CSV table of C-alpha atoms in Angstrom, one decimal:
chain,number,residue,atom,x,y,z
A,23,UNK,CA,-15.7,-15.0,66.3
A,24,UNK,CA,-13.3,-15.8,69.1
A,25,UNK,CA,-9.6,-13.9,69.1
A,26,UNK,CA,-7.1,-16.0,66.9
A,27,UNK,CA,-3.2,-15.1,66.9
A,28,UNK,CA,-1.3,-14.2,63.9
A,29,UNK,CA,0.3,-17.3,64.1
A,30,UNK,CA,-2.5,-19.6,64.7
A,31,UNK,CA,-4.0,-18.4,61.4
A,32,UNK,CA,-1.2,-19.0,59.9
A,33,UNK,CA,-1.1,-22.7,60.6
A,34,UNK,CA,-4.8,-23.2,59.8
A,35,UNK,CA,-4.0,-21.6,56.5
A,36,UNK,CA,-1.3,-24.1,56.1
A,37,UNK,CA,-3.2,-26.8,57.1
A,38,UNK,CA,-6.2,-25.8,55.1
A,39,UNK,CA,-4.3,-25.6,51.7
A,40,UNK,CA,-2.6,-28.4,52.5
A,41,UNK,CA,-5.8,-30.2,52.7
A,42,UNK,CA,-6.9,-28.6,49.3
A,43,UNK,CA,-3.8,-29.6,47.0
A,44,UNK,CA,-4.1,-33.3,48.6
A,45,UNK,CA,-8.4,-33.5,47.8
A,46,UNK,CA,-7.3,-32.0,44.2
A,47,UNK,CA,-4.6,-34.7,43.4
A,48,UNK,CA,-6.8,-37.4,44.3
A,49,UNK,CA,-9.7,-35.8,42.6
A,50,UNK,CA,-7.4,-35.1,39.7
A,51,UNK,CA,-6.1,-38.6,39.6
A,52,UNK,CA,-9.0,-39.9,39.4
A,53,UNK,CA,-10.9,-37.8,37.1
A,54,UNK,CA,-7.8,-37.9,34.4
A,55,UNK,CA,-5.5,-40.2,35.1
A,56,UNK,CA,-7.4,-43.7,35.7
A,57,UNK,CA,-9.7,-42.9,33.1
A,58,UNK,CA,-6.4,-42.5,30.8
A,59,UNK,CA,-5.1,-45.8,31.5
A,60,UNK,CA,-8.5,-47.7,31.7
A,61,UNK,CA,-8.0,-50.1,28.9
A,62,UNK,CA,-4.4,-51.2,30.8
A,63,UNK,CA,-7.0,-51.1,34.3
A,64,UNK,CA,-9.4,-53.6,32.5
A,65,UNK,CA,-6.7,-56.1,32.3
A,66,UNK,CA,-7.1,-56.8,36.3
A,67,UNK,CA,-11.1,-57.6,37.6
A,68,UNK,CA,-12.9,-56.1,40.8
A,69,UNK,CA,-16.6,-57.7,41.4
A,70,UNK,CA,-16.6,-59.6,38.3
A,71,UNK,CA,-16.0,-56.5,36.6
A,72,UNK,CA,-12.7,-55.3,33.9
A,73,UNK,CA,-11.2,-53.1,37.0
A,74,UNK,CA,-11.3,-49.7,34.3
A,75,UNK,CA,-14.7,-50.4,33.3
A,76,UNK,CA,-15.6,-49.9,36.9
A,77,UNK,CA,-13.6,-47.3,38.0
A,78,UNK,CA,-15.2,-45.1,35.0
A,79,UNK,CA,-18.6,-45.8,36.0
A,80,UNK,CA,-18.9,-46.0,39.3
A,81,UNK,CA,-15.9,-46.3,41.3
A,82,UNK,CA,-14.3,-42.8,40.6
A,83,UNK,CA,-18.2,-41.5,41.8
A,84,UNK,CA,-17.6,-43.5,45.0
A,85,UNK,CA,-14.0,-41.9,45.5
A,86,UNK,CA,-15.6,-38.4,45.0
A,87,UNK,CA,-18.0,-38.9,47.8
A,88,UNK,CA,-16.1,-40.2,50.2
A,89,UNK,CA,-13.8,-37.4,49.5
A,90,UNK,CA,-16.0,-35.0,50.1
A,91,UNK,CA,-17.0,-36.7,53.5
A,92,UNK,CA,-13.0,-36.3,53.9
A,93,UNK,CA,-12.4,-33.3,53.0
A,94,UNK,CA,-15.5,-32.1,55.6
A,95,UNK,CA,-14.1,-34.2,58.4
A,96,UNK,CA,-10.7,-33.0,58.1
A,97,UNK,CA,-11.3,-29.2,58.0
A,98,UNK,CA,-13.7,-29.4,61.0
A,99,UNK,CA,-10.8,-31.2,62.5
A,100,UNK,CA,-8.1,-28.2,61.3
A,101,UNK,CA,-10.9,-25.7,62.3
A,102,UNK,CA,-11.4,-26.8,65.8
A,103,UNK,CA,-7.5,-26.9,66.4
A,104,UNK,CA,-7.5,-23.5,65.4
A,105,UNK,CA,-9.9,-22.5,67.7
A,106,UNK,CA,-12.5,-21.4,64.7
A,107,UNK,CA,-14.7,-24.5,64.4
A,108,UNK,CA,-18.8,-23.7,65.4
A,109,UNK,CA,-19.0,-25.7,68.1
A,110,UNK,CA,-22.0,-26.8,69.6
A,111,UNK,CA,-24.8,-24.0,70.3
C-alpha cells in the first residue's frame, strides 16, 4: 500500500462518507418515501403504466442498480485521487 499523508486521508474519508450519506438518501427515498406517496404517484403515467405502480415494482429496483454501479464508479474515482485505488497489475 503506497504512503498516504495525514491529510490526504482525511479528504478521502470526507469524500467517501460524503458518497455514503448521498447513496443512503436516494436509497432511502426510494425505498420509503415514493412507496409512501404511491397512490398520489399513480395519478401521473410512465410507459402506459400509474407512475407509483411502477416505481414499486420495478422502477425503485432499477434505481438500486444503477446506484450501485454509482456508488462503485465514484469511489474508484475518490480512491484513485487519493492515491489508493488498485490500479492496473
Amino acid at each position: 500500500m503506497p504512503e498516504v499523508s495525514q491529510d490526504a486521508k482525511q479528504r478521502h474519508w470526507a469524500k467517501t462518507r460524503n458518497l455514503t450519506v448521498l447513496v443512503l438518501v436516494i436509497w432511502f427515498i426510494f425505498s420509503f418515501v415514493v412507496p409512501w406517496f404511491a397512490k398520489d404517484l399513480n395519478e401521473l403515467s410512465f410507459l402506459g403504466f400509474p407512475l407509483g405502480y411502477y416505481f414499486i415494482v420495478q422502477g425503485s429496483l432499477i434505481v438500486f442498480v444503477l446506484l450501485i454501479f454509482f456508488q462503485n464508479w465514484r469511489q474508484d474515482a475518490i480512491d484513485d485521487e487519493a492515491g489508493l485505488g488498485g490500479g492496473e497489475e
